[in-house]
XYZ file of C-alpha atoms in Angstrom:
763
model
C -26.057 -3.879 12.600
C -22.771 -5.374 13.701
C -23.160 -7.659 16.965
C -22.497 -7.203 20.454
C -19.479 -9.470 19.776
C -18.329 -7.639 17.108
C -19.564 -4.430 18.567
C -16.938 -5.253 21.098
C -14.022 -6.631 19.412
C -14.178 -3.454 17.513
C -14.191 -1.275 20.605
C -10.859 -3.230 21.826
C -8.818 -2.251 18.920
C -9.318 1.518 20.842
C -9.467 1.558 23.852
C -6.115 1.904 24.693
C -3.033 4.347 23.345
C -1.111 2.253 20.343
C 2.213 0.849 21.721
C 5.370 0.019 20.613
C 6.735 -3.591 22.160
C 9.705 -5.188 20.846
C 8.761 -8.188 22.006
C 9.653 -8.708 18.006
C 13.067 -8.114 17.513
C 14.546 -9.136 21.091
C 13.516 -12.237 19.868
C 14.782 -11.542 16.658
C 18.088 -10.443 18.403
C 18.339 -13.413 20.179
C 18.586 -15.930 17.427
C 21.379 -12.858 15.255
C 23.199 -14.022 17.987
C 23.872 -17.169 17.769
C 23.901 -17.275 14.039
C 26.994 -15.822 13.512
C 28.529 -16.350 10.650
C 25.624 -18.880 9.285
C 24.622 -17.081 5.206
C 22.208 -14.977 5.913
C 18.979 -16.442 4.336
C 19.017 -19.312 6.744
C 19.808 -16.878 9.535
C 16.073 -14.612 8.700
C 14.539 -18.649 9.278
C 16.277 -19.307 12.163
C 15.030 -15.718 13.528
C 11.376 -16.428 12.359
C 11.383 -20.075 14.212
C 12.369 -17.728 17.031
C 9.783 -15.953 16.814
C 7.425 -17.967 16.316
C 8.470 -20.022 19.257
C 8.413 -17.677 22.321
C 6.264 -15.248 21.078
C 3.322 -14.186 23.448
C 0.509 -15.682 22.121
C -3.360 -15.198 23.521
C -7.299 -15.421 22.686
C -9.152 -12.618 23.128
C -13.027 -13.585 24.208
C -15.696 -13.263 22.147
C -12.746 -14.297 19.029
C -14.165 -16.290 15.939
C -10.535 -15.872 14.312
C -7.415 -15.995 16.486
C -4.017 -15.504 15.814
C -2.194 -11.783 16.847
C 1.410 -10.392 15.978
C 0.908 -8.731 19.254
C -0.912 -9.379 21.907
C -1.850 -4.849 21.348
C -3.744 -4.128 19.509
C -2.678 -1.145 16.954
C 1.135 -1.936 18.861
C 4.100 -0.584 16.524
C 6.588 -3.165 15.696
C 10.079 -2.550 15.729
C 12.402 -4.175 13.318
C 16.035 -2.507 14.196
C 17.698 -4.995 12.322
C 16.083 -2.955 9.004
C 17.548 0.447 9.999
C 18.253 0.674 14.352
C 19.117 4.772 13.836
C 15.780 6.546 13.482
C 14.402 4.837 16.076
C 16.984 5.845 18.633
C 17.186 9.348 17.014
C 13.075 9.650 17.881
C 12.661 7.112 20.884
C 11.488 10.353 22.964
C 9.395 11.491 20.282
C 7.453 9.234 19.243
C 4.417 9.972 21.556
C 4.152 13.109 20.602
C 5.496 13.214 17.000
C 2.639 15.239 14.409
C 1.546 12.191 13.103
C 1.481 8.751 13.517
C 1.919 8.235 17.090
C 2.908 5.683 19.555
C 4.195 5.358 23.627
C 6.685 3.416 24.502
C 7.820 2.888 28.133
C 10.394 4.105 29.672
C 12.469 0.131 30.431
C 11.613 -0.398 27.094
C 14.470 2.577 25.830
C 16.838 1.695 27.768
C 16.738 -1.891 26.666
C 16.693 -0.502 23.044
C 19.323 1.763 23.677
C 21.746 -0.326 25.768
C 20.691 -3.843 24.254
C 19.673 -4.400 20.754
C 21.047 -0.470 19.188
C 24.655 -1.820 20.018
C 24.573 -4.930 18.965
C 22.110 -3.561 14.881
C 24.568 -0.119 14.249
C 26.770 -1.550 11.619
C 24.424 -4.493 10.695
C 21.507 -3.614 9.786
C 20.104 -2.607 6.023
C 20.672 0.385 5.819
C 24.628 0.621 6.326
C 24.356 -2.021 3.955
C 22.164 0.557 1.787
C 23.878 3.914 3.319
C 27.535 1.915 2.424
C 27.199 0.770 -1.150
C 24.962 4.017 -2.426
C 27.535 6.304 -4.531
C 27.970 10.284 -3.578
C 26.338 11.192 -6.938
C 23.097 9.294 -6.532
C 22.849 10.680 -2.330
C 23.374 13.648 -4.046
C 19.818 14.065 -5.600
C 18.023 12.348 -3.178
C 19.234 15.350 -1.237
C 17.643 17.761 -3.722
C 15.028 16.076 -3.173
C 14.415 14.863 -6.646
C 14.427 11.301 -5.641
C 13.299 9.296 -2.481
C 14.816 5.667 -2.333
C 12.415 3.525 -0.268
C 13.100 0.632 1.647
C 15.735 1.230 2.697
C 15.279 1.010 6.645
C 12.026 -1.460 6.213
C 11.258 -4.730 5.380
C 9.967 -5.388 2.451
C 6.742 -6.006 0.962
C 4.239 -5.152 -1.839
C 3.751 -8.455 -2.815
C 0.810 -10.909 -2.751
C 1.653 -14.072 -1.850
C -0.392 -17.565 -3.496
C -2.387 -18.340 -0.731
C -4.198 -21.193 -3.238
C -0.995 -23.183 -2.832
C -1.238 -23.371 1.559
C -5.352 -24.283 0.261
C -4.880 -26.617 -2.062
C -2.450 -27.916 -0.205
C -2.199 -27.928 2.952
C 1.036 -27.394 5.084
C 2.350 -31.259 5.750
C 2.037 -31.795 2.319
C 4.304 -29.115 1.490
C 6.433 -29.922 3.817
C 7.547 -32.853 2.144
C 7.712 -31.742 -0.813
C 10.316 -29.285 -0.067
C 12.222 -32.301 2.071
C 12.069 -33.233 -1.640
C 14.195 -30.951 -3.083
C 16.805 -31.008 -0.129
C 17.196 -34.477 -0.885
C 17.580 -33.487 -4.235
C 20.058 -30.903 -3.861
C 21.792 -30.949 -0.064
C 23.750 -27.629 -1.164
C 20.760 -25.262 -1.544
C 20.684 -22.772 1.302
C 17.042 -22.022 0.217
C 15.417 -25.299 0.219
C 16.940 -25.246 3.972
C 15.676 -22.373 5.229
C 12.181 -22.524 3.411
C 11.578 -26.409 4.948
C 12.738 -24.107 9.045
C 10.093 -21.514 8.126
C 7.351 -23.665 7.224
C 7.548 -25.930 10.018
C 8.274 -23.438 12.371
C 4.740 -21.997 11.317
C 3.296 -26.222 11.233
C 3.849 -25.615 15.300
C 3.092 -22.069 15.352
C -0.579 -23.166 15.392
C -0.716 -25.503 17.243
C -0.442 -23.220 20.152
C -2.789 -21.867 19.424
C -4.473 -25.409 19.218
C -2.902 -25.339 22.398
C -3.750 -22.910 23.570
C -8.090 -22.563 23.018
C -7.628 -26.284 23.731
C -6.717 -25.592 27.829
C -9.373 -21.729 27.948
C -12.043 -24.234 26.482
C -11.436 -26.757 29.502
C -12.071 -23.971 31.826
C -13.982 -22.727 30.390
C -17.665 -22.370 31.763
C -20.344 -20.265 29.146
C -21.623 -23.657 27.538
C -21.204 -21.639 24.040
C -18.280 -19.896 24.165
C -16.529 -23.404 24.778
C -18.212 -24.867 21.693
C -15.831 -22.075 20.062
C -13.444 -22.579 22.123
C -12.862 -26.126 21.837
C -14.059 -25.217 17.431
C -11.152 -22.854 17.290
C -8.886 -26.073 18.594
C -10.386 -28.570 16.322
C -9.552 -26.258 12.924
C -5.525 -25.708 14.492
C -4.996 -29.111 15.373
C -6.298 -29.932 11.619
C -5.397 -26.940 9.332
C -1.796 -27.764 10.920
C -1.300 -30.182 9.106
C -3.819 -30.469 6.102
C -5.502 -28.792 3.968
C -9.203 -26.866 4.901
C -12.579 -28.453 4.011
C -14.420 -25.894 5.411
C -14.943 -21.968 4.754
C -13.986 -21.155 9.047
C -11.345 -23.480 8.682
C -9.987 -21.722 5.143
C -10.184 -18.718 7.179
C -9.166 -19.783 10.385
C -5.341 -20.913 7.900
C -5.430 -17.656 5.495
C -5.279 -15.152 8.696
C -2.325 -17.640 10.373
C -0.398 -17.513 7.553
C -1.079 -13.450 7.475
C 0.453 -12.933 10.660
C 3.432 -15.195 9.658
C 3.907 -12.831 7.238
C 4.223 -10.030 9.079
C 6.331 -11.510 12.224
C 8.772 -12.492 9.294
C 8.960 -9.351 7.275
C 7.251 -6.251 9.778
C 6.828 -5.146 6.472
C 3.560 -3.100 4.518
C 1.045 -4.233 2.088
C 1.705 -7.761 2.156
C -1.897 -7.909 0.145
C -4.796 -10.670 -0.062
C -4.852 -10.689 -3.378
C -8.372 -11.690 -4.613
C -10.294 -12.986 -1.831
C -13.147 -13.839 -3.510
C -11.733 -16.287 -5.943
C -9.761 -18.310 -3.943
C -12.089 -18.230 -0.734
C -15.487 -19.748 -3.605
C -15.255 -22.193 -3.348
C -14.904 -22.975 0.358
C -18.269 -21.027 0.693
C -19.658 -22.637 -1.803
C -19.546 -26.139 0.636
C -19.619 -24.304 3.360
C -23.412 -22.911 2.150
C -23.991 -26.351 0.335
C -23.189 -28.271 3.731
C -25.880 -26.186 5.332
C -24.083 -23.399 7.476
C -25.892 -20.001 8.102
C -25.087 -16.985 5.719
C -25.047 -14.989 8.605
C -22.474 -17.259 11.114
C -20.123 -16.864 7.592
C -21.231 -12.824 7.828
C -19.734 -13.142 11.182
C -16.713 -14.632 10.843
C -15.674 -12.394 7.678
C -16.234 -9.305 10.192
C -14.166 -11.304 12.856
C -11.495 -10.940 10.440
C -11.933 -7.303 9.186
C -11.401 -7.047 12.965
C -8.740 -8.255 13.150
C -6.826 -6.356 9.523
C -7.079 -3.594 11.696
C -4.692 -5.234 14.147
C -1.870 -4.258 12.692
C -0.631 -1.299 11.806
C 2.951 0.033 10.309
C 5.337 2.156 12.494
C 7.043 3.953 10.082
C 10.024 7.080 10.855
C 8.791 10.580 11.206
C 9.971 11.575 8.081
C 8.367 8.407 6.221
C 5.561 9.164 7.712
C 3.874 11.783 6.331
C 4.626 9.939 2.941
C 2.542 6.945 4.322
C 0.994 8.909 6.748
C -2.683 6.906 8.737
C -1.180 3.805 9.344
C -0.965 2.133 6.519
C -0.723 -1.457 6.469
C -1.665 -2.098 2.478
C -4.668 -5.806 3.364
C -5.802 -5.092 -0.505
C -8.162 -7.355 -1.486
C -9.873 -7.232 -5.068
C -13.191 -8.367 -5.785
C -14.647 -8.678 -9.203
C -13.066 -8.513 -12.442
C -12.849 -11.892 -15.117
C -11.573 -15.070 -15.401
C -8.327 -16.583 -17.738
C -11.108 -17.004 -19.851
C -11.678 -13.020 -20.106
C -15.626 -14.052 -18.344
C -17.141 -12.103 -15.430
C -16.052 -13.681 -12.086
C -18.066 -11.968 -10.036
C -20.219 -13.714 -7.573
C -22.298 -14.187 -4.123
C -18.657 -13.581 -1.821
C -18.555 -10.517 -3.625
C -21.277 -9.180 -3.324
C -21.126 -10.620 0.259
C -17.691 -8.503 1.290
C -18.810 -5.122 -0.026
C -21.243 -5.735 3.172
C -18.719 -6.137 5.375
C -17.403 -3.323 4.820
C -20.537 -1.327 5.381
C -20.903 -2.834 7.968
C -17.438 -2.444 10.040
C -16.859 1.104 8.011
C -12.534 0.609 8.742
C -10.039 1.112 7.171
C -8.512 -2.685 6.752
C -9.194 -3.996 5.209
C -8.637 -1.623 1.603
C -10.965 -3.096 -0.255
C -10.898 -3.164 -4.041
C -12.306 -3.844 -7.093
C -12.645 -4.075 -11.270
C -14.405 -2.767 -13.491
C -14.773 -3.575 -17.490
C -17.763 -3.085 -19.967
C -19.201 -6.309 -18.717
C -19.018 -5.526 -15.325
C -23.128 -6.219 -13.471
C -24.894 -2.827 -13.333
C -25.618 -4.783 -9.583
C -22.240 -5.089 -9.184
C -21.900 -1.589 -9.433
C -25.326 0.028 -7.783
C -23.476 -2.214 -5.263
C -20.262 -0.950 -4.423
C -21.900 3.037 -5.200
C -24.248 2.148 -2.177
C -20.351 1.531 -0.393
C -18.414 3.778 -1.698
C -21.710 6.876 -0.363
C -21.568 6.449 3.262
C -18.007 7.826 2.921
C -15.342 4.952 4.124
C -12.898 5.890 1.192
C -14.177 2.008 -0.075
C -14.389 0.358 -2.602
C -11.951 2.195 -4.796
C -12.256 0.700 -8.846
C -10.040 -0.611 -11.043
C -10.013 -0.882 -15.036
C -9.651 -4.363 -16.454
C -10.153 -1.865 -20.175
C -6.879 -0.622 -19.262
C -4.403 -2.696 -16.376
C -5.612 -6.020 -18.916
C -3.466 -4.153 -21.448
C -0.556 -3.125 -19.349
C 0.501 -5.964 -18.501
C 0.448 -7.307 -21.610
C 2.847 -4.921 -22.500
C 5.005 -5.476 -20.041
C 5.697 -8.915 -21.489
C 2.586 -11.094 -19.099
C 0.804 -13.550 -20.226
C -2.530 -13.091 -21.584
C -3.935 -15.667 -18.603
C -1.462 -14.023 -15.798
C -2.847 -10.744 -16.691
C -5.895 -11.271 -15.993
C -5.483 -12.270 -13.026
C -4.290 -9.122 -11.781
C -4.948 -7.599 -8.624
C -4.028 -4.948 -6.367
C -0.865 -4.895 -3.640
C -0.881 -1.832 -0.915
C -2.631 1.653 -2.451
C -2.792 1.478 -6.141
C -0.244 -0.985 -7.075
C -0.659 -3.543 -10.043
C 0.427 -6.550 -9.901
C 0.079 -10.588 -10.552
C -0.473 -12.852 -7.589
C 1.655 -15.388 -6.021
C 2.991 -15.170 -9.540
C 5.128 -11.357 -9.027
C 7.519 -9.714 -7.220
C 7.275 -5.954 -8.164
C 9.584 -3.862 -5.040
C 6.377 -1.313 -6.197
C 7.036 1.547 -4.559
C 11.455 1.189 -4.058
C 11.866 5.528 -5.542
C 9.687 8.510 -5.954
C 10.168 10.572 -8.678
C 10.009 14.206 -8.488
C 8.778 15.476 -11.708
C 7.973 19.404 -10.509
C 12.064 18.940 -9.097
C 12.773 18.422 -11.941
C 11.846 21.197 -14.040
C 12.339 24.042 -10.581
C 16.195 22.782 -11.188
C 15.313 22.671 -15.071
C 14.566 26.572 -14.897
C 17.520 27.768 -12.945
C 19.718 26.538 -14.103
C 18.629 27.008 -18.449
C 16.288 29.647 -17.850
C 19.515 32.403 -19.864
C 19.181 29.490 -22.686
C 15.397 28.889 -23.487
C 15.077 31.079 -26.310
C 11.772 28.534 -26.948
C 8.825 26.708 -25.463
C 10.947 23.426 -27.462
C 13.644 24.212 -26.396
C 11.900 24.171 -22.822
C 10.760 20.677 -23.396
C 13.748 19.678 -24.795
C 16.578 20.358 -21.342
C 13.431 19.405 -19.543
C 13.252 15.359 -20.854
C 16.810 15.587 -20.898
C 17.327 16.367 -16.984
C 14.460 13.853 -16.446
C 16.385 11.208 -18.713
C 19.798 12.596 -16.486
C 17.881 11.870 -13.176
C 16.429 8.526 -14.226
C 19.154 7.141 -14.498
C 20.085 7.665 -10.744
C 16.999 6.881 -9.342
C 18.238 3.388 -10.974
C 21.666 3.149 -9.682
C 19.701 4.378 -5.926
C 16.990 1.164 -6.454
C 18.830 -1.826 -7.793
C 21.770 -1.300 -4.401
C 18.568 -1.275 -2.437
C 16.901 -4.328 -4.134
C 20.906 -5.769 -3.276
C 20.321 -4.322 -0.051
C 17.458 -6.810 0.836
C 19.344 -10.089 -1.449
C 21.604 -9.787 0.395
C 20.218 -8.505 5.037
C 17.018 -9.860 3.853
C 15.406 -12.529 2.182
C 12.500 -13.894 2.453
C 12.155 -17.660 2.895
C 8.434 -17.357 4.581
C 7.169 -15.852 2.308
C 8.852 -17.467 -0.780
C 7.658 -21.144 -0.065
C 3.461 -18.993 -2.137
C 5.280 -16.875 -4.789
C 5.487 -19.187 -7.892
C 8.199 -19.941 -9.487
C 9.942 -19.794 -6.007
C 10.692 -23.627 -5.072
C 10.959 -24.521 -8.840
C 13.617 -22.118 -9.281
C 15.798 -23.017 -5.420
C 15.445 -18.899 -5.174
C 14.308 -16.488 -2.787
C 11.994 -14.514 -4.002
C 14.950 -11.539 -3.597
C 17.549 -13.558 -5.532
C 14.387 -13.819 -8.687
C 12.599 -16.592 -8.169
C 8.926 -14.736 -8.864
C 8.562 -15.537 -12.016
C 7.458 -11.571 -13.198
C 10.035 -9.540 -11.091
C 9.810 -6.130 -11.925
C 10.675 -2.762 -9.842
C 7.789 0.515 -9.248
C 9.137 4.194 -9.498
C 6.460 7.090 -9.070
C 6.800 9.816 -11.034
C 5.079 12.827 -8.805
C 4.032 16.202 -9.598
C 2.142 15.571 -13.497
C -0.972 17.660 -12.797
C 1.300 20.604 -11.501
C 4.258 20.392 -14.920
C 1.251 20.170 -16.737
C 0.241 23.621 -15.471
C 3.064 25.670 -15.087
C 3.756 24.664 -18.903
C 0.882 25.682 -19.976
C 1.226 29.083 -18.010
C 5.538 29.574 -19.746
C 4.391 28.242 -23.048
C 0.758 30.942 -23.067
C 2.447 34.281 -20.557
C 6.036 33.624 -21.805
C 6.037 32.682 -25.465
C 3.236 33.411 -26.720
C 1.843 36.859 -24.686
C 5.345 37.806 -24.030
C 4.361 38.961 -21.056
C 7.091 38.277 -19.483
C 10.567 36.788 -20.269
C 11.754 33.293 -19.076
C 14.502 34.847 -16.627
C 12.472 36.948 -14.810
C 9.463 34.432 -14.247
C 13.090 32.737 -12.573
C 13.288 35.630 -10.933
C 9.352 35.981 -9.587
C 9.597 32.256 -8.549
C 12.769 32.345 -7.188
C 11.681 35.457 -4.411
C 8.384 33.386 -3.800
C 5.960 35.410 -5.889
C 6.738 37.842 -3.822
C 5.744 41.321 -4.523
C 3.902 40.086 -7.478
C 0.821 38.303 -5.716
C -1.323 40.269 -8.985
C 0.817 38.001 -11.718
C 0.165 35.265 -9.543
C -3.996 35.443 -9.629
C -3.052 36.064 -13.448
C -1.317 32.833 -13.675
C -3.631 31.130 -11.218
C -7.258 32.230 -12.873
C -6.493 33.393 -16.658
C -5.158 30.628 -17.483
C -7.129 27.175 -17.455
C -5.957 23.730 -16.132
C -5.726 19.831 -15.616
C -8.672 18.989 -15.002
C -11.338 20.770 -16.759
C -10.513 18.494 -20.755
C -8.153 21.658 -21.872
C -7.003 19.468 -24.783
C -3.922 22.063 -25.311
C -3.564 21.716 -20.941
C -3.213 17.979 -20.567
C -1.431 16.929 -23.750
C 1.440 18.943 -21.955
C 1.534 16.479 -18.446
C 0.240 13.063 -20.936
C 4.026 14.420 -22.810
C 6.020 15.042 -20.371
C 5.230 11.548 -18.368
C 5.075 9.102 -21.054
C 8.854 10.716 -21.947
C 9.192 9.890 -17.444
C 8.028 5.970 -18.900
C 9.591 5.584 -21.248
C 13.048 6.707 -19.521
C 11.646 3.850 -16.068
C 10.778 1.025 -19.060
C 14.532 1.376 -20.374
C 16.327 -0.736 -17.996
C 16.523 -3.758 -16.266
C 17.069 -4.187 -12.527
C 18.990 -7.421 -10.819
C 16.582 -9.973 -10.232
C 16.446 -10.003 -14.938
C 13.038 -8.169 -14.563
C 12.337 -4.835 -16.183
C 11.805 -1.024 -14.355
C 7.863 -0.215 -14.690
C 6.616 3.276 -14.257
C 3.578 4.301 -11.754
C 2.151 8.018 -11.093
C 0.835 8.018 -6.687
C 1.662 10.078 -4.701
C -0.023 8.006 -0.924
C 0.881 10.784 0.635
C 4.332 12.564 -0.459
C 1.946 15.056 -2.357
C 2.036 17.286 1.227
C 6.333 16.414 1.864
C 7.976 16.574 -1.775
C 5.244 20.052 -2.505
C 7.568 20.943 1.327
C 10.688 20.687 -1.661
C 9.996 22.255 -4.071
C 9.742 26.450 -4.554
C 7.130 28.845 -5.959
C 5.506 26.854 -9.632
C 4.366 29.114 -12.540
C 0.286 27.984 -12.066
C 0.821 29.801 -8.786
C 1.663 27.042 -6.332
C 3.798 29.129 -3.515
C 7.420 28.025 -1.999
C 6.715 24.734 0.042
C 2.722 24.404 -0.383
C 1.851 21.062 -1.470
C 1.590 19.300 -4.950
C -1.560 18.294 -6.386
C -2.598 14.618 -4.654
C -2.975 11.454 -5.636
C -0.991 11.218 -9.132
C -3.170 12.042 -11.408
C -5.935 14.596 -9.705
C -6.250 17.683 -10.266
C -4.342 20.650 -8.065
C -7.019 21.106 -4.970
C -9.270 23.869 -6.113
C -8.528 23.760 -10.443
C -11.208 21.628 -11.017
C -13.762 23.930 -11.981
C -15.740 22.080 -14.990
C -17.401 18.170 -12.927
C -15.869 14.691 -12.326
C -16.608 14.164 -16.203
C -13.910 16.923 -16.778
C -11.273 15.614 -14.653
C -11.874 12.128 -16.500
C -12.137 12.927 -19.698
C -8.177 14.931 -18.937
C -6.981 12.184 -17.314
C -7.436 9.387 -19.981
C -5.248 11.858 -22.469
C -2.830 10.710 -20.277
C -1.029 7.279 -21.627
C -2.254 4.979 -18.788
C -1.215 2.100 -20.925
C 2.216 3.240 -19.485
C 1.692 3.079 -15.534
C 1.687 0.114 -14.996
C 2.373 -0.253 -11.436
C -0.404 1.814 -10.654
C -1.782 5.036 -10.660
C -4.388 7.250 -8.257
C -6.931 9.778 -8.772
C -9.183 10.948 -6.368
C -12.882 12.331 -6.827
C -14.271 14.006 -3.818
C -18.718 13.445 -4.402
C -20.712 16.227 -1.670
C -22.910 14.056 0.093
C -25.658 15.528 -1.752
C -24.934 14.643 -4.636
C -25.240 11.127 -4.192
C -28.658 11.410 -2.087
C -30.892 8.630 -2.790
C -31.268 5.808 -5.474
C -30.850 8.366 -8.568
C -26.906 9.257 -6.854
C -26.048 5.479 -6.398
C -27.014 5.583 -10.152
C -24.942 8.798 -11.034
C -22.222 7.155 -9.387
C -22.463 4.239 -10.857
C -22.787 5.896 -14.249
C -19.908 7.283 -13.271
C -18.455 4.370 -12.562
C -18.844 2.525 -16.401
C -17.702 5.824 -17.813
C -14.287 5.185 -15.903
C -14.070 2.320 -17.601
C -14.809 2.904 -20.539
C -12.833 6.141 -20.720
C -9.885 3.325 -19.778
C -8.248 5.457 -17.134
C -6.750 2.984 -14.673
C -7.939 3.767 -11.214
C -10.200 5.661 -9.176
C -11.209 6.085 -5.610
C -13.108 8.081 -3.563
C -13.957 11.146 -0.418
C -17.962 10.877 -0.475
C -17.802 13.113 2.917
C -18.811 17.095 3.421
C -15.682 19.106 3.865
C -17.562 20.622 6.447
C -18.076 17.756 8.844
C -13.788 17.232 8.319
C -13.791 21.026 9.629
C -16.306 19.418 12.883
C -13.746 16.465 13.565
C -10.681 18.693 13.543
C -13.076 20.709 16.192
C -14.246 18.147 18.118
C -11.763 14.921 16.861
C -13.170 13.385 20.523
C -16.295 12.718 19.092
C -14.837 11.239 15.821
C -13.245 8.129 17.062
C -14.200 6.408 14.287
C -14.551 8.614 11.020
C -12.826 6.665 8.007
C -11.943 8.433 5.323
C -9.169 8.095 1.738
C -6.394 9.508 2.102
C -4.023 8.191 -0.942
C -4.920 4.596 -1.991
C -5.380 4.045 1.561
C -8.313 5.051 4.096
C -7.107 6.087 7.436
C -8.983 7.465 10.229
C -9.281 11.001 10.257
C -8.254 11.910 13.334
C -5.043 9.842 14.001
C -4.156 12.386 10.088
C -1.624 15.319 10.304
C -3.437 19.008 10.275
C -1.820 19.270 6.452
C -3.165 16.017 5.692
C -6.403 16.602 7.446
C -6.605 20.427 4.911
C -5.564 18.045 1.844
C -8.735 16.096 2.291
C -10.122 19.463 2.630
C -9.558 21.580 0.777
C -10.388 19.130 -2.491
C -13.317 20.112 -5.225
C -15.948 19.298 -3.756
C -17.886 17.547 -7.197
C -21.887 17.621 -8.060
C -23.717 16.012 -10.960
């Protein structure tokens, strides 16, 4: 049962409508006007310093963990330095758009139009991309074959090495950078790094002074002591390393907020929290700190995660609906020696999620053959609550996948997750994990239309499809590298770079290639629909001679007009992916593997490699809208299969284990950037302890089948329909979307309906 403190803080999150804040934009712009002509990395550092010294701060009643990006919770922060254009276009639509609505005052609208927009038009990251991306790449984007991401927002999708800070403290880090400056006087990165670290120290001191002043005025003795402790901790950790769990948590959160102030980016993720925080947790227990107080601190931290949401354009919100911020935590797994690394804190973190039941943090667990059954049982109990968390990642395939990318065995064993399902090495990787999407089904559609008169066999169709995939992958790589360069030129992150191994040693920002591992992640979308479509063609066209390839293409271009009987035949006669039918499953595997092998041929501008993934987030809705009718019976504009590797909605008929077997036939070692499988269970299937044991056994089977990832929705379709009818009664209903959880009633109706239609499995 939640305490009154936590209930109050939780309710405050949703008390008012979400606002758009221009405070960061104003302070950032103010600094940039004063630094014209200086190197970009210095300008960015000074802009962060200006924000941290002037942004409004507050401490809410009852808070034990303090620090906010904005004084109003869940406010959307605008970044015109990334792109002022979509903000201007949507100023009057934020409160009425289909997805992710925000309120903005008339005064702020005028300020944006008259001050911010005129300054940033022509100077933004979006302008750099538009100027440098050639027309052939723009054509490929306009055809909806690829989507280039991160062209109008700060780049996150990274896991800082929080242990650097916790083990050293800010004073030591500052002194180390000063030594580097003495040795490298002309290095702008080191100078920028120092500016940001000193600004971080001073920012924490602002909270130390605020809590000290509030304590002096506080009449409630209990709250006075709490404020005095917040002040003591803040003064201490503004320079020195933490010693207690409370001190470590507070320093961790201050730094997390500063990362947001610097980049205003999604998915600056948390990593293996139960590993680097465990020594402080253990020490506090040994010092006699009450375990219930530790749990209350963690609940306060979980509340803090939910104060930050992402402001995206209407178009971007279609792909990432529900404000996901990507505060992803990973529990469990193995240590550098390959031994199980589950501890008491791992269990408590799961317990706290069950208490709070909010979308953030995006909690995950790592499992393997040696994961204790009691940990799987505990995780299954939390999954059964229906929030879609924790999601599950498989060491048995993910560690070897990283070895395939040249990562050392010790680092591979330390992998964690950024954002939704993207795999990364904490503190050592700048992975641009979400730089582009590749619509495999759109390439299939184009291939049929272009080559229908040239295709005489199924093998020819596959060859021509693979050829087009190779052609358009090259376009995607070129476009991604230009976006990568845009971030180097326009949006370096010197503060974040302090917490990525390799950057201080090399004297290079992460955007320059300072990290130890430099990847670029690109997602292949539509493999399940492609499996089903190819199988229909193989059978109906080339084996049964039911229809010619040209006739089929004409039927598809007419969106099955007058051919409903044929569409139903395609849907119902021929087996579909997700039902453990080898002949179907291996078709998708062959094409997805070809995509992966093409991607991994290429290098990025930081000297690293491109790595493929297969996940959609919520992009299966807009990507499907760009694709005409397909031979699997899908109508023009209808969504694609959700998740990335999930079967098309309603087509998996043989139960959840058959789904696992189908996914296991894909070469999951190749999709090292991450893949996504959604599975939906009826609540009745998991009733009682027997239901929990069945789910734990299902997770064990998932691990043995060498599948990268699985996540669950455990909620009835009727409950979701009731929430659609009466949203006011379901304001806190959290569901799994695709790689992240969101509040159901805050999702667009199309995404709500997609979640409702997903097959509801029983054992």
